[in-house]
CSV table of C-alpha atoms and ligand atoms in Angstrom, one decimal:
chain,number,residue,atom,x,y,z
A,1,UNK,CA,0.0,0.0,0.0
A,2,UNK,CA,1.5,3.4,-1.0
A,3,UNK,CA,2.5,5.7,2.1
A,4,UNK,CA,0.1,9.3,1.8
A,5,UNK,CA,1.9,12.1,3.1
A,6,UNK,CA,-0.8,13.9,5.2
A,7,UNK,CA,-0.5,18.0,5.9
A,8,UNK,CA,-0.6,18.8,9.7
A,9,UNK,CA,-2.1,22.1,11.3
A,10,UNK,CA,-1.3,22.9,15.3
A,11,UNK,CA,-3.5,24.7,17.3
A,12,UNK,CA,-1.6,25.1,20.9
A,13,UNK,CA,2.3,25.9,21.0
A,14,UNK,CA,3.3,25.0,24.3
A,15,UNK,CA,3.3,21.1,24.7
A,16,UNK,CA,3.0,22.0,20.9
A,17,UNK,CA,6.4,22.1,20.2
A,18,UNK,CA,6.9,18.0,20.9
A,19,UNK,CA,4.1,18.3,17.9
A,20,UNK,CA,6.2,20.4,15.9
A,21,UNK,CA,9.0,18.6,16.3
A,22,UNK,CA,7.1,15.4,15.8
A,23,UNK,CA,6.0,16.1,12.7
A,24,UNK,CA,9.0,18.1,10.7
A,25,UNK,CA,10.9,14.8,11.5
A,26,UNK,CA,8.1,12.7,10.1
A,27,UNK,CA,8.1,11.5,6.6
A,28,UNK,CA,4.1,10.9,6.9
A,29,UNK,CA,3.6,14.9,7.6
A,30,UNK,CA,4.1,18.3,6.3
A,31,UNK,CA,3.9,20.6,8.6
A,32,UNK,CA,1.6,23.5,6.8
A,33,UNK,CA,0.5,25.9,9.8
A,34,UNK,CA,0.7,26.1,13.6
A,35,UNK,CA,-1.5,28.1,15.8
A,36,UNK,CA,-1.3,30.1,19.3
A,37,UNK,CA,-2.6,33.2,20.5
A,38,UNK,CA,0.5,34.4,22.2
A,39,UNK,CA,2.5,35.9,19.7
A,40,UNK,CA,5.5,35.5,21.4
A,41,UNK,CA,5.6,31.8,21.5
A,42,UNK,CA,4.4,31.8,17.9
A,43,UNK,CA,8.5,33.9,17.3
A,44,UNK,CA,10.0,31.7,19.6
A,45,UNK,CA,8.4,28.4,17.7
A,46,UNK,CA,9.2,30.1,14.8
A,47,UNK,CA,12.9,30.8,15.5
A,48,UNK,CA,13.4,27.2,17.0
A,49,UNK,CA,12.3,25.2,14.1
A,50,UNK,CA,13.1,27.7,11.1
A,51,UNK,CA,9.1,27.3,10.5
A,52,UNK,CA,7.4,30.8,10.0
A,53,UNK,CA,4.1,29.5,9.2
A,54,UNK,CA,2.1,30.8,12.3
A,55,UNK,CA,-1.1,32.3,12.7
A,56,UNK,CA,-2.5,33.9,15.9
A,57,UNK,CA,-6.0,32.4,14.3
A,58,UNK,CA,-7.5,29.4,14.4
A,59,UNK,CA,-9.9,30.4,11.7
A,60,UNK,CA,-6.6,30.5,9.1
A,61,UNK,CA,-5.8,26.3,10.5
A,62,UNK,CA,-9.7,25.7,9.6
A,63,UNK,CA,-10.3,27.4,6.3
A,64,UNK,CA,-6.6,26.0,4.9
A,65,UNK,CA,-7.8,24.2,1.9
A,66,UNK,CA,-4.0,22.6,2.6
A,67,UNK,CA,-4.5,20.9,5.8
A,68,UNK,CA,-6.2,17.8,6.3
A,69,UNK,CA,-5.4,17.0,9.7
A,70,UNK,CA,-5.2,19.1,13.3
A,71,UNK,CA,-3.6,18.4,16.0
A,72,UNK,CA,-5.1,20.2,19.0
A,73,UNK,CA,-2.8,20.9,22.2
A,74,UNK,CA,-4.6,24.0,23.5
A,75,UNK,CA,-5.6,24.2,27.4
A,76,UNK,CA,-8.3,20.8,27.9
A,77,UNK,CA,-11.4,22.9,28.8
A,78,UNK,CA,-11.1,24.0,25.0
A,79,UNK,CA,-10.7,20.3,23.4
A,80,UNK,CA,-14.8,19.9,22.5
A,81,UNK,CA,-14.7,23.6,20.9
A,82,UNK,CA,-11.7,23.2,18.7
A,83,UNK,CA,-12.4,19.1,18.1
A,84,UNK,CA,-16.2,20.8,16.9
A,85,UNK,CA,-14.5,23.0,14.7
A,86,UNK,CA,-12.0,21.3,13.2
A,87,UNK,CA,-14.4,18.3,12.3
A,88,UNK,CA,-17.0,20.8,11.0
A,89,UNK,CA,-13.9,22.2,8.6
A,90,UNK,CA,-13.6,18.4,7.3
A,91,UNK,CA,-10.3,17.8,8.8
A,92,UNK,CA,-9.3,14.8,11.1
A,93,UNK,CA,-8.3,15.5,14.4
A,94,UNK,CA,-5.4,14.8,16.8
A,95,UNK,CA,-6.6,15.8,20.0
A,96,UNK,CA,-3.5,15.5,23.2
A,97,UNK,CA,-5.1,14.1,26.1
A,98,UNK,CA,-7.5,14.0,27.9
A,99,UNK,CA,-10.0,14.6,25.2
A,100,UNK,CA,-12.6,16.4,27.6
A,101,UNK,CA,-11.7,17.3,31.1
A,102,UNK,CA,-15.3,15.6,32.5
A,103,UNK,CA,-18.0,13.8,31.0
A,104,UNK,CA,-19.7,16.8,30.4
A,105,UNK,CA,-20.1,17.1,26.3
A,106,UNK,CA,-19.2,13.9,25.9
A,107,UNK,CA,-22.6,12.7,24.6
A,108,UNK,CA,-22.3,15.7,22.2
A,109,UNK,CA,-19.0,14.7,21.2
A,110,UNK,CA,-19.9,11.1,20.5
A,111,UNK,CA,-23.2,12.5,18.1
A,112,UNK,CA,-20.5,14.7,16.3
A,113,UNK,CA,-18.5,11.6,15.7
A,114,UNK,CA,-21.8,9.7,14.3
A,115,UNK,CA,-22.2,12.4,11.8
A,116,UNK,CA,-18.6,12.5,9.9
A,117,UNK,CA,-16.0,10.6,7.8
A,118,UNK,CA,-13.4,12.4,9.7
A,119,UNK,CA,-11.1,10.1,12.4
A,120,UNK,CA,-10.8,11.6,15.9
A,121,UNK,CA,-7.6,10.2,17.6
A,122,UNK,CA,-7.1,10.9,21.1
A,123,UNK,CA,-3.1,11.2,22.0
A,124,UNK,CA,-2.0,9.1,24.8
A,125,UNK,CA,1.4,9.8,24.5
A,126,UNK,CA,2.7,6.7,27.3
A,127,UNK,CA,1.3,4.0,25.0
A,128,UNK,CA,3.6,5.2,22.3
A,129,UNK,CA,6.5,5.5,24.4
A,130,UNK,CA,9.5,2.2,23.7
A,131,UNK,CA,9.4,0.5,26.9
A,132,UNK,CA,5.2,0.5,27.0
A,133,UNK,CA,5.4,-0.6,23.2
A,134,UNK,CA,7.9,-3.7,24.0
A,135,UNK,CA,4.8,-4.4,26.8
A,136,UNK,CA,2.5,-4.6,24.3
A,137,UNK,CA,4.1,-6.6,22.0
A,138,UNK,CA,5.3,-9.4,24.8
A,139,UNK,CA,1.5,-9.4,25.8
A,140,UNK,CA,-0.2,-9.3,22.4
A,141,UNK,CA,2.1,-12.5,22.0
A,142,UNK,CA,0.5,-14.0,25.1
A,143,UNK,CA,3.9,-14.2,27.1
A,144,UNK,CA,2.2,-12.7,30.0
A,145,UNK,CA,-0.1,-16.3,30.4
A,146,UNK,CA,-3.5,-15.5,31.4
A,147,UNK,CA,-3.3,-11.6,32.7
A,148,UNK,CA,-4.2,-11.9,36.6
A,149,UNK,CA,-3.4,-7.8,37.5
A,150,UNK,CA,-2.2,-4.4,35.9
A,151,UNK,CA,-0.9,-1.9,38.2
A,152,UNK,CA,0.0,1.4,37.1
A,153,UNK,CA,1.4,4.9,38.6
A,154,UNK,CA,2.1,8.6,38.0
A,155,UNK,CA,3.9,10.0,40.7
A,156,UNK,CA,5.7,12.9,39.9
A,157,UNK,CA,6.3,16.4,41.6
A,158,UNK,CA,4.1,18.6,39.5
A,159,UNK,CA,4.0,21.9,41.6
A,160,UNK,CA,5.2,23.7,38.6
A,161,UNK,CA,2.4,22.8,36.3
A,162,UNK,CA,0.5,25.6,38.9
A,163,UNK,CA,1.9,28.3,37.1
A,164,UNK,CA,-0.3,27.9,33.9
A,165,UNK,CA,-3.7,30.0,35.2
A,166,UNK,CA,-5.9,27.0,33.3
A,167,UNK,CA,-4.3,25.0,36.4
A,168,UNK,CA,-6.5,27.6,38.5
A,169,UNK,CA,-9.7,27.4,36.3
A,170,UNK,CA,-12.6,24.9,36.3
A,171,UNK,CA,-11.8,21.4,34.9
A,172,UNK,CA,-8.3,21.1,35.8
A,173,UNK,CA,-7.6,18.2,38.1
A,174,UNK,CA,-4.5,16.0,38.8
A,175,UNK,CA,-6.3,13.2,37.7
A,176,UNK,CA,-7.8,14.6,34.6
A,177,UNK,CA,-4.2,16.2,33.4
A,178,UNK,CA,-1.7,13.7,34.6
A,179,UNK,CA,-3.1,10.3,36.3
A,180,UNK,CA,-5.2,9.7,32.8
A,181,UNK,CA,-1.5,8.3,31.6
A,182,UNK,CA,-2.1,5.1,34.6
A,183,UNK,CA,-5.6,4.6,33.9
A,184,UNK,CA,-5.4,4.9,29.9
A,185,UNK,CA,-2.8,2.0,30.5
A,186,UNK,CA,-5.1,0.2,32.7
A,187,UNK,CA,-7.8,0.3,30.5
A,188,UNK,CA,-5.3,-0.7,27.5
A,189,UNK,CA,-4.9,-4.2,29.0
A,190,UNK,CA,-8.2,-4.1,31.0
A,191,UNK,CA,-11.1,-2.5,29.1
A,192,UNK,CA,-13.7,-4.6,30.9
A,193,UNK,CA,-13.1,-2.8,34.4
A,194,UNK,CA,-16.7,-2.5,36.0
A,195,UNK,CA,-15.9,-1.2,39.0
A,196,UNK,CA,-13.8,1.0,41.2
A,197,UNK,CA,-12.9,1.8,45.0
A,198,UNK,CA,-10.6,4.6,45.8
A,199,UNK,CA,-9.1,7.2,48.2
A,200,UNK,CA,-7.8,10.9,47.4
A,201,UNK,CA,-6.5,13.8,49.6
A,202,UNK,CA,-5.5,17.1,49.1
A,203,UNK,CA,-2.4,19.0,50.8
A,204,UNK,CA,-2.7,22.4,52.2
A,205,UNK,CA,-2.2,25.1,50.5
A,206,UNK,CA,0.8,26.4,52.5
A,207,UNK,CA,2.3,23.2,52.1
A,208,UNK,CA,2.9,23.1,48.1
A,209,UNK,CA,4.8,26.4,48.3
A,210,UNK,CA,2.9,27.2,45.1
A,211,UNK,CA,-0.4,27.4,46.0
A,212,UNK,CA,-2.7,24.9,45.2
A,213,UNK,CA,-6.1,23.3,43.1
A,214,UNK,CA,-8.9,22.3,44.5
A,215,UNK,CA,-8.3,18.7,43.5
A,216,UNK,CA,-6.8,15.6,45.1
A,217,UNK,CA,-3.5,15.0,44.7
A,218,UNK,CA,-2.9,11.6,46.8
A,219,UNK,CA,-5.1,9.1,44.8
A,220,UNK,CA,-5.0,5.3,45.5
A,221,UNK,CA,-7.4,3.2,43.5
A,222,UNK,CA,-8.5,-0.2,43.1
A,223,UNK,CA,-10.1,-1.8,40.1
A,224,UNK,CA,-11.8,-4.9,39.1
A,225,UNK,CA,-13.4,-6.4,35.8
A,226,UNK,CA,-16.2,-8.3,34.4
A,227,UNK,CA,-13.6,-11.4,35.1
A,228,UNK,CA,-12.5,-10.5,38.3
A,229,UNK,CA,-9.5,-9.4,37.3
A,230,UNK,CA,-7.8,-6.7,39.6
A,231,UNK,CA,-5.9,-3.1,38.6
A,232,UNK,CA,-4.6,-0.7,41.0
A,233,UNK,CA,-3.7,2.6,40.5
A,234,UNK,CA,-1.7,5.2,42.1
A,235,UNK,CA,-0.9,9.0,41.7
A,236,UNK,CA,0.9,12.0,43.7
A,237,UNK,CA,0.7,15.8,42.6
A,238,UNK,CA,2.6,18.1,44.7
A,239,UNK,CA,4.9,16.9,47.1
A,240,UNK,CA,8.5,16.1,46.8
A,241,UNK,CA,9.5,12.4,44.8
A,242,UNK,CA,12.8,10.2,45.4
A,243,UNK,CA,13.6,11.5,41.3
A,244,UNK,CA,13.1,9.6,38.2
A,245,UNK,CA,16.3,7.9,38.4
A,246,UNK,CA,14.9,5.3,41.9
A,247,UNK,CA,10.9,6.1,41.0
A,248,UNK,CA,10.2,6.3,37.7
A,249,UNK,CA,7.1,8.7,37.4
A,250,UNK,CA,5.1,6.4,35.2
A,251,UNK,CA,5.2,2.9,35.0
A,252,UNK,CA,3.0,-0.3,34.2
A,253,UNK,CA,3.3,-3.9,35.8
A,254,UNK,CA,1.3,-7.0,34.3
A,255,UNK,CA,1.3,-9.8,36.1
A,256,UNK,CA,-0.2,-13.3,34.8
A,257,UNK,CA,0.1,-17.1,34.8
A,258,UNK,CA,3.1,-16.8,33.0
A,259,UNK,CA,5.1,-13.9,33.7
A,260,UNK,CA,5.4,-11.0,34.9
A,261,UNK,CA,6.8,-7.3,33.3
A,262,UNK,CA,7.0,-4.3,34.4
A,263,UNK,CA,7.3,-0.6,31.6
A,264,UNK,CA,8.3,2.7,33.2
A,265,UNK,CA,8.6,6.1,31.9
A,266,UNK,CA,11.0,8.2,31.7
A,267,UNK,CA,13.6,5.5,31.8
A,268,UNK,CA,13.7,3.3,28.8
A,269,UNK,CA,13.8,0.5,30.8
A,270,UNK,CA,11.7,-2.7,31.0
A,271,UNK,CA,12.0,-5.5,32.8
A,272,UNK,CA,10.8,-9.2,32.8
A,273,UNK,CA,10.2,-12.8,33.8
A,274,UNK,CA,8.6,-14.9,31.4
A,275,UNK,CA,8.3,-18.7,32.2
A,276,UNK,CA,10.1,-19.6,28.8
A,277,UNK,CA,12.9,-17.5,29.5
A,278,UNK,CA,13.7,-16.6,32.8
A,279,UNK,CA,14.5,-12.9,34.0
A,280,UNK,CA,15.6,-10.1,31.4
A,281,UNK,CA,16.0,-6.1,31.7
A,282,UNK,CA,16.1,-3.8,28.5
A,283,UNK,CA,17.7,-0.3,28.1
A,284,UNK,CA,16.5,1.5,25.3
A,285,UNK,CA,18.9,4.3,26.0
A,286,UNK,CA,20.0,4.7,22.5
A,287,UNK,CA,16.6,6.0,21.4
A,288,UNK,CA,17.2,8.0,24.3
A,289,UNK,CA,17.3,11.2,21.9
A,290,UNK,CA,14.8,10.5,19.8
A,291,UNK,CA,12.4,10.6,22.6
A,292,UNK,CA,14.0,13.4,24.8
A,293,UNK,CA,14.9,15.9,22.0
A,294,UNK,CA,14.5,19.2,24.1
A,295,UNK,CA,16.0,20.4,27.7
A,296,UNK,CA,15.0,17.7,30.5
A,297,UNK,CA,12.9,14.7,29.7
A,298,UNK,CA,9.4,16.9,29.9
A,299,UNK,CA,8.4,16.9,27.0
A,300,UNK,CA,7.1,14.0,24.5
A,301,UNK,CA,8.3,14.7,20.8
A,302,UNK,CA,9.5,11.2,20.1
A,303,UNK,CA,6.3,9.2,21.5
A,304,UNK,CA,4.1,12.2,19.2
A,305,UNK,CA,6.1,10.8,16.0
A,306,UNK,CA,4.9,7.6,16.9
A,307,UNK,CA,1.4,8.3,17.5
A,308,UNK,CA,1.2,10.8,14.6
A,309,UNK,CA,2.7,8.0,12.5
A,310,UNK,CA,0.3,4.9,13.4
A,311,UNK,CA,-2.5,7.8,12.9
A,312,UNK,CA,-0.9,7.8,9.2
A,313,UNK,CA,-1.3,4.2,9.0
A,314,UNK,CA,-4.6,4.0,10.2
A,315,UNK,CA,-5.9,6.8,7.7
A,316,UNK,CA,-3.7,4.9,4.3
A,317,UNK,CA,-5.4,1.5,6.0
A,318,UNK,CA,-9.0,2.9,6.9
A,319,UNK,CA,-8.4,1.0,10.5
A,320,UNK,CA,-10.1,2.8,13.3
A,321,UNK,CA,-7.1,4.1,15.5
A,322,UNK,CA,-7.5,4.0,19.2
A,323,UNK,CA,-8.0,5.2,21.5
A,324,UNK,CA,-10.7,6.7,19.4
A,325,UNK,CA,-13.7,8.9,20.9
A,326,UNK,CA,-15.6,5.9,21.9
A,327,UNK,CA,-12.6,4.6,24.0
A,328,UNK,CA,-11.4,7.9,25.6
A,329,UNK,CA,-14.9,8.5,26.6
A,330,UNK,CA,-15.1,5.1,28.8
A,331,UNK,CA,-11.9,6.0,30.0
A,332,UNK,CA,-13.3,9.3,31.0
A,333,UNK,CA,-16.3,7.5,32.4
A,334,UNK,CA,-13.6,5.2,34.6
A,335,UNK,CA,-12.2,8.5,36.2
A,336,UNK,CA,-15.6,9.7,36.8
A,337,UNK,CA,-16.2,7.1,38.5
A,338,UNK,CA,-13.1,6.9,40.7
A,339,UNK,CA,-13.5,10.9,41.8
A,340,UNK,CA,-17.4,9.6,42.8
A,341,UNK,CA,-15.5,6.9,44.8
A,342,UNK,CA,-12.9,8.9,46.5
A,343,UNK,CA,-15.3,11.6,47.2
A,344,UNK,CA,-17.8,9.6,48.9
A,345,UNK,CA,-15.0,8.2,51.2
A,346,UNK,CA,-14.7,4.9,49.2
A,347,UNK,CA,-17.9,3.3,48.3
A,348,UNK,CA,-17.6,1.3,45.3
A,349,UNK,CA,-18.6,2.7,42.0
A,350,UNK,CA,-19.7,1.2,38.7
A,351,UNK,CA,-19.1,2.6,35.5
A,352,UNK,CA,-22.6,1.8,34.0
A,353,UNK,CA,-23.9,3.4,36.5
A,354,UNK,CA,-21.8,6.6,35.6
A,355,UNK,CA,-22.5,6.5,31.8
A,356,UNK,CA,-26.6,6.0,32.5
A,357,UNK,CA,-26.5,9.0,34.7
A,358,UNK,CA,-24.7,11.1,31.8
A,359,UNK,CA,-26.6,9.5,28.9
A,360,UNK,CA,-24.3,7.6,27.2
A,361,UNK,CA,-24.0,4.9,24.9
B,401,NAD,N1,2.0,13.6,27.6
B,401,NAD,C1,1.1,14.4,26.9
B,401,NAD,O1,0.5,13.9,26.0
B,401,NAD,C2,1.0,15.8,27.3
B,401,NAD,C3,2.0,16.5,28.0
B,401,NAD,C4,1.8,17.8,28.3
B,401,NAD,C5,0.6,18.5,28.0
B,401,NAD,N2,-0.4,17.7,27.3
B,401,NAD,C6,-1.7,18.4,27.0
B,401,NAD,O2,-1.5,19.5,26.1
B,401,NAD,C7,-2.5,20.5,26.3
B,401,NAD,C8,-1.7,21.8,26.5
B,401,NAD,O3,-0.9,21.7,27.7
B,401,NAD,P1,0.3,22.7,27.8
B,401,NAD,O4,1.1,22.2,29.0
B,401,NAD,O5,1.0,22.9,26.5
B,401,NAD,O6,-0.4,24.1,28.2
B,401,NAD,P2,0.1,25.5,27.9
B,401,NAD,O7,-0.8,26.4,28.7
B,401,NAD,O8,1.6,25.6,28.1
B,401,NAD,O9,-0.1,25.7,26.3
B,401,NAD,C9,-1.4,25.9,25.8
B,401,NAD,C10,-1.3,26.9,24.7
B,401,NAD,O10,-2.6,27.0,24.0
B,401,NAD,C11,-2.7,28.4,23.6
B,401,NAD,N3,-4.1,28.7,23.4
B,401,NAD,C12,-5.1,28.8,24.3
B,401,NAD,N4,-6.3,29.1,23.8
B,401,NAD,C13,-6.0,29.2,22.4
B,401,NAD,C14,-6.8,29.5,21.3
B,401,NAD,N5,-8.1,29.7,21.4
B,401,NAD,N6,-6.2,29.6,20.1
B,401,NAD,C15,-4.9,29.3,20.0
B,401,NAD,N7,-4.1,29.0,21.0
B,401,NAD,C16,-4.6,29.0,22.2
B,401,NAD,C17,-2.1,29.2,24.8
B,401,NAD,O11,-1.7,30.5,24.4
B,401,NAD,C18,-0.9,28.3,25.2
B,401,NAD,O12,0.3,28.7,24.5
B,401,NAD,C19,-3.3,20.0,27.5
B,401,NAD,O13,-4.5,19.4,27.1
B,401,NAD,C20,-2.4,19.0,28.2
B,401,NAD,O14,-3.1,18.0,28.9
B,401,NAD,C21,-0.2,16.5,27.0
């Protein structure tokens, strides 16, 4: 099958760069616009990546005859608006995670959907990354056994992320913006789960140095599916961490008859015991600047190439990529069901019982 090239629009510069950089490296993309309303950022973009094709309007991304897909990383309260408008346009859609920061729209979302050819991918960026791929491949080969338990984290210090004002404005929770990497992973091996028990707790604001959300940011979960199978999932928000290095921030453990293996993030490490082979651990270090191409390891360019890509594939093929809306929705429906938990001091919550109340399929 020939290989399309597709033409990319950004709207959202900041975690837009990995985007940028994601697709000028790509030979499935051309990058043909970008997007932000702070000029500024749109020079600095600019300057970084000799690319001087910015717009402080979205209408110019929309009515580009050039573009056929978007890729959205503006604040998530505004996903639904510019998802709307970039399907109503006839583009296909990238939208960065999560796709909506509640479950509120998401019925309207899902009736948009119903009415166009266009794909709608949703971009979780740790199922792309090489140590969660390797995962994937040793379980889609059955390695694993029969799966017993998935048990994911995000733990990371993330008092900076208060100095964006959407971190101050309705929607934004530490569960919505960064413990939606752990469940999406759950969900990717689990996507049965029908119910879910679970604590959170908030620290004062004094404590954080930097103010704080009204949102927990000690969450312990527990999760079981139609099988009985078990996940738990942990995050932390604002309080100090041992470093990357001894706790990776993210990582995902599946144990089953058969094995056992553990992914984390940001180390490209990955570890396992398989029955038919005994105990092995992998360093992907020399990919290490493919996925890290700016300061620190904050940001996600090289996973973006990857998801960006397989979108490629799915639009040449015509195979539904996922997550799509339907699956970032349930998702969405999983955490609304574990905030219902943990604020009603731990009863146990079902998720059908979340997606009658809110109408959905
Ligand atoms: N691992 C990941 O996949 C990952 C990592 C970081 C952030 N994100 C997601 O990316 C999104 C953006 O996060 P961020 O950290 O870059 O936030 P940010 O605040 O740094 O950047 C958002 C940008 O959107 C721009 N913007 C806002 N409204 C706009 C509009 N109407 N038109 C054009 N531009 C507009 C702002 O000027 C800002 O530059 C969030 O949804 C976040 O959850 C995903």
């Amino acid at each position: 099958m020939t290989k399309q090239r597709y033409r990319l629009g950004v709207i959202g510069l900041g975690e837009g760069r990995s985007i940028m950089s994601a697709a000028l490296a790509s030979e499935r993309y051309e990058l043909t616009a970008v997007c932000d309303l702070n000029v500024e950022l749109c020079q600095q973009r600019a300057e970084e990546f000799g690319f001087y094709g910015w717009t402080t309007k979205y209408s110019d991304l929309l009515e580009n005859p050039h573009i056929d897909v978007i890729a959205i990383y503006t604040p998530d309260q505004l996903h639904l608006t510019h998802i709307r408008q970039a399907l109503e346009a006839g583009k296909h859609v990238i939208c960065t995670k999560p796709l909506l920061p509640s479950l509120e729209g998401a019925q309207e979302l899902l009736d948009i959907m119903k009415g166009t050819d266009k794909r709608l991918f949703v971009g979780q960026s740790s199922r792309f990354f090489e140590p969660m791929l390797h995962q994937r491949s040793d379980y889609d080969q059955e390695r694993h056994g029969a799966l017993q338990m998935v048990e994911a984290q995000y733990i990371t210090d993330g008092r900076w992320f208060l100095e964006k004002d959407w971190s101050r404005q309705k929607g934004f929770s530490w569960m919505y913006g960064f413990m939606i990497h752990a469940v999406d992973l759950v969900r990717w091996y689990l996507p049965g789960v029908t119910e879910v028990v679970g604590f959170g707790r908030s620290i004062d604001e004094n404590a954080t140095g930097n103010g704080t959300v009204d949102a927990w940011d000690s969450l312990r979960f527990l999760l079981r599916d139609e099988q009985g199978r078990i996940a738990q999932i942990s995050g932390n928000y604002t309080m100090p961490t041992l470093g990357q290095e001894i706790e990776p921030s993210i990582s995902c453990v599946l144990r089953g008859t058969k094995g056992i293996s553990r992914a984390e993030y940001p180390n490209l490490s990955y570890h396992t015991h398989f029955a038919e082979q005994g105990k092995a651990s992998y360093s992907y270090d020399d990919r290490h600047d493919y996925y890290f191409r700016f300061e620190g390891k904050s940001h996600h360019a090289g996973e973006y190439q990857n998801y960006i890509e397989y979108f490629a594939d799915c639009l040449d093929s015509g195979e539904l990529p996922l997550p799509d809306s339907s699956e970032a929705i349930h998702t969405l429906a999983l955490m609304a069901a574990m905030e219902r938990s943990a604020s009603g001091g731990g009863k146990l919550v079902r998720i059908q019982d979340i997606k009658d109340e809110f109408g959905l399929a």
